[in-house]
PDB file of C-alpha atoms in Angstrom:
ATOM      1  CA  MET A  24      -0.011  -0.004  -0.010  1.00 83.00           C
ATOM      2  CA  ILE A  25       1.213   3.418  -0.965  1.00 86.00           C
ATOM      3  CA  LYS A  26       0.343   6.416   1.282  1.00 91.00           C
ATOM      4  CA  LEU A  27      -0.315   9.763  -0.335  1.00 93.00           C
ATOM      5  CA  LYS A  28      -0.724  13.067   1.598  1.00 95.00           C
ATOM      6  CA  LEU A  29      -2.918  15.897   0.554  1.00 95.00           C
ATOM      7  CA  THR A  30      -1.354  19.411   0.535  1.00 96.00           C
ATOM      8  CA  LYS A  31      -2.715  22.794  -0.087  1.00 96.00           C
ATOM      9  CA  ILE A  32      -2.111  24.085  -3.632  1.00 93.00           C
ATOM     10  CA  GLY A  33      -3.663  27.595  -3.949  1.00 94.00           C
ATOM     11  CA  ASP A  34      -7.372  27.245  -2.915  1.00 96.00           C
ATOM     12  CA  SER A  35      -7.337  23.549  -3.706  1.00 96.00           C
ATOM     13  CA  LEU A  36      -5.811  20.327  -2.330  1.00 96.00           C
ATOM     14  CA  GLY A  37      -3.417  18.122  -4.317  1.00 94.00           C
ATOM     15  CA  THR A  38      -0.957  15.300  -4.007  1.00 93.00           C
ATOM     16  CA  THR A  39       2.099  14.017  -5.711  1.00 92.00           C
ATOM     17  CA  PHE A  40       2.739  10.500  -6.970  1.00 93.00           C
ATOM     18  CA  PRO A  41       5.970   8.604  -6.427  1.00 93.00           C
ATOM     19  CA  GLN A  42       8.061   8.155  -9.596  1.00 94.00           C
ATOM     20  CA  GLU A  43       7.645   4.331  -9.392  1.00 93.00           C
ATOM     21  CA  ILE A  44       3.894   4.763  -9.754  1.00 91.00           C
ATOM     22  CA  MET A  45       4.229   7.240 -12.590  1.00 91.00           C
ATOM     23  CA  GLU A  46       6.419   4.846 -14.532  1.00 93.00           C
ATOM     24  CA  LYS A  47       4.291   1.728 -13.793  1.00 91.00           C
ATOM     25  CA  LEU A  48       1.110   3.488 -15.015  1.00 88.00           C
ATOM     26  CA  ASN A  49       2.858   5.208 -17.850  1.00 88.00           C
ATOM     27  CA  TRP A  50       1.628   8.677 -16.553  1.00 90.00           C
ATOM     28  CA  GLN A  51       3.327  11.795 -17.800  1.00 88.00           C
ATOM     29  CA  GLU A  52       3.272  15.399 -16.645  1.00 89.00           C
ATOM     30  CA  GLY A  53       0.228  17.041 -18.178  1.00 88.00           C
ATOM     31  CA  ASP A  54      -1.857  13.801 -18.518  1.00 86.00           C
ATOM     32  CA  THR A  55      -5.461  14.063 -17.689  1.00 85.00           C
ATOM     33  CA  LEU A  56      -6.709  11.808 -14.884  1.00 87.00           C
ATOM     34  CA  TYR A  57     -10.326  10.642 -14.497  1.00 82.00           C
ATOM     35  CA  VAL A  58     -11.892   9.907 -11.053  1.00 84.00           C
ATOM     36  CA  ASN A  59     -14.652   7.315 -11.092  1.00 80.00           C
ATOM     37  CA  GLU A  60     -16.765   6.417  -8.186  1.00 85.00           C
ATOM     38  CA  THR A  61     -17.297   2.628  -7.955  1.00 85.00           C
ATOM     39  CA  THR A  62     -18.898   0.309  -5.376  1.00 91.00           C
ATOM     40  CA  GLU A  63     -15.429  -0.620  -4.296  1.00 92.00           C
ATOM     41  CA  GLY A  64     -14.359   3.031  -3.678  1.00 92.00           C
ATOM     42  CA  ILE A  65     -12.601   5.445  -6.005  1.00 90.00           C
ATOM     43  CA  GLU A  66     -10.908   4.479  -9.279  1.00 85.00           C
ATOM     44  CA  LEU A  67      -8.305   6.914 -10.784  1.00 85.00           C
ATOM     45  CA  THR A  68      -7.470   6.291 -14.454  1.00 82.00           C
ATOM     46  CA  SER A  69      -5.771   8.013 -17.344  1.00 80.00           C
ATOM     47  CA  CYS A  70      -7.402   7.182 -20.603  1.00 71.00           C
ATOM     48  CA  GLY A  71      -6.531   8.457 -23.928  1.00 59.00           C
ATOM     49  CA  SER A  72      -8.544  10.427 -26.422  1.00 60.00           C
ATOM     50  CA  GLU A  73     -10.407   7.245 -27.475  1.00 71.00           C
ATOM     51  CA  PHE A  74     -12.059   7.216 -24.006  1.00 71.00           C
ATOM     52  CA  GLU A  75     -12.997  10.871 -24.335  1.00 73.00           C
ATOM     53  CA  ALA A  76     -14.429  10.293 -27.881  1.00 77.00           C
ATOM     54  CA  VAL A  77     -16.528   7.413 -26.584  1.00 82.00           C
ATOM     55  CA  MET A  78     -17.786   9.469 -23.644  1.00 80.00           C
ATOM     56  CA  GLU A  79     -18.709  12.393 -25.955  1.00 83.00           C
ATOM     57  CA  ALA A  80     -20.634  10.024 -28.316  1.00 89.00           C
ATOM     58  CA  SER A  81     -22.408   8.468 -25.270  1.00 89.00           C
ATOM     59  CA  GLN A  82     -23.460  11.899 -24.059  1.00 89.00           C
ATOM     60  CA  GLU A  83     -24.713  12.865 -27.540  1.00 91.00           C
ATOM     61  CA  ILE A  84     -26.758   9.613 -27.855  1.00 91.00           C
ATOM     62  CA  THR A  85     -28.193  10.050 -24.320  1.00 91.00           C
ATOM     63  CA  HIS A  86     -29.229  13.623 -25.191  1.00 91.00           C
ATOM     64  CA  ARG A  87     -30.667  12.707 -28.582  1.00 92.00           C
ATOM     65  CA  TYR A  88     -32.696   9.696 -27.319  1.00 93.00           C
ATOM     66  CA  HIS A  89     -33.491  11.014 -23.861  1.00 91.00           C
ATOM     67  CA  ASN A  90     -37.225  10.388 -24.081  1.00 92.00           C
ATOM     68  CA  ALA A  91     -36.795   6.876 -25.484  1.00 91.00           C
ATOM     69  CA  LEU A  92     -34.294   5.981 -22.844  1.00 90.00           C
ATOM     70  CA  ARG A  93     -36.541   7.227 -20.091  1.00 90.00           C
ATOM     71  CA  GLU A  94     -39.435   5.093 -21.438  1.00 90.00           C
ATOM     72  CA  LEU A  95     -37.186   2.048 -21.546  1.00 91.00           C
ATOM     73  CA  ALA A  96     -36.145   2.663 -17.980  1.00 89.00           C
ATOM     74  CA  ASN A  97     -39.735   2.434 -16.762  1.00 84.00           C
TER      75      ASN A  97
END
């Protein structure tokens, strides 16, 4: 288990990741990280532009077919 400490950065809080974690996960400075809430807790991922494209398409479809999806949910 790796322990991270939150520190004040301006008006926010942040943390740093050890180099070994950065290398293992292939994270680079400037990467975007995504926080997902799961039943197990919090999941932190860095997904490429493919993930963002899929999420944008999902949001567009959800918006376009909002009424149909609401009816299907009932």
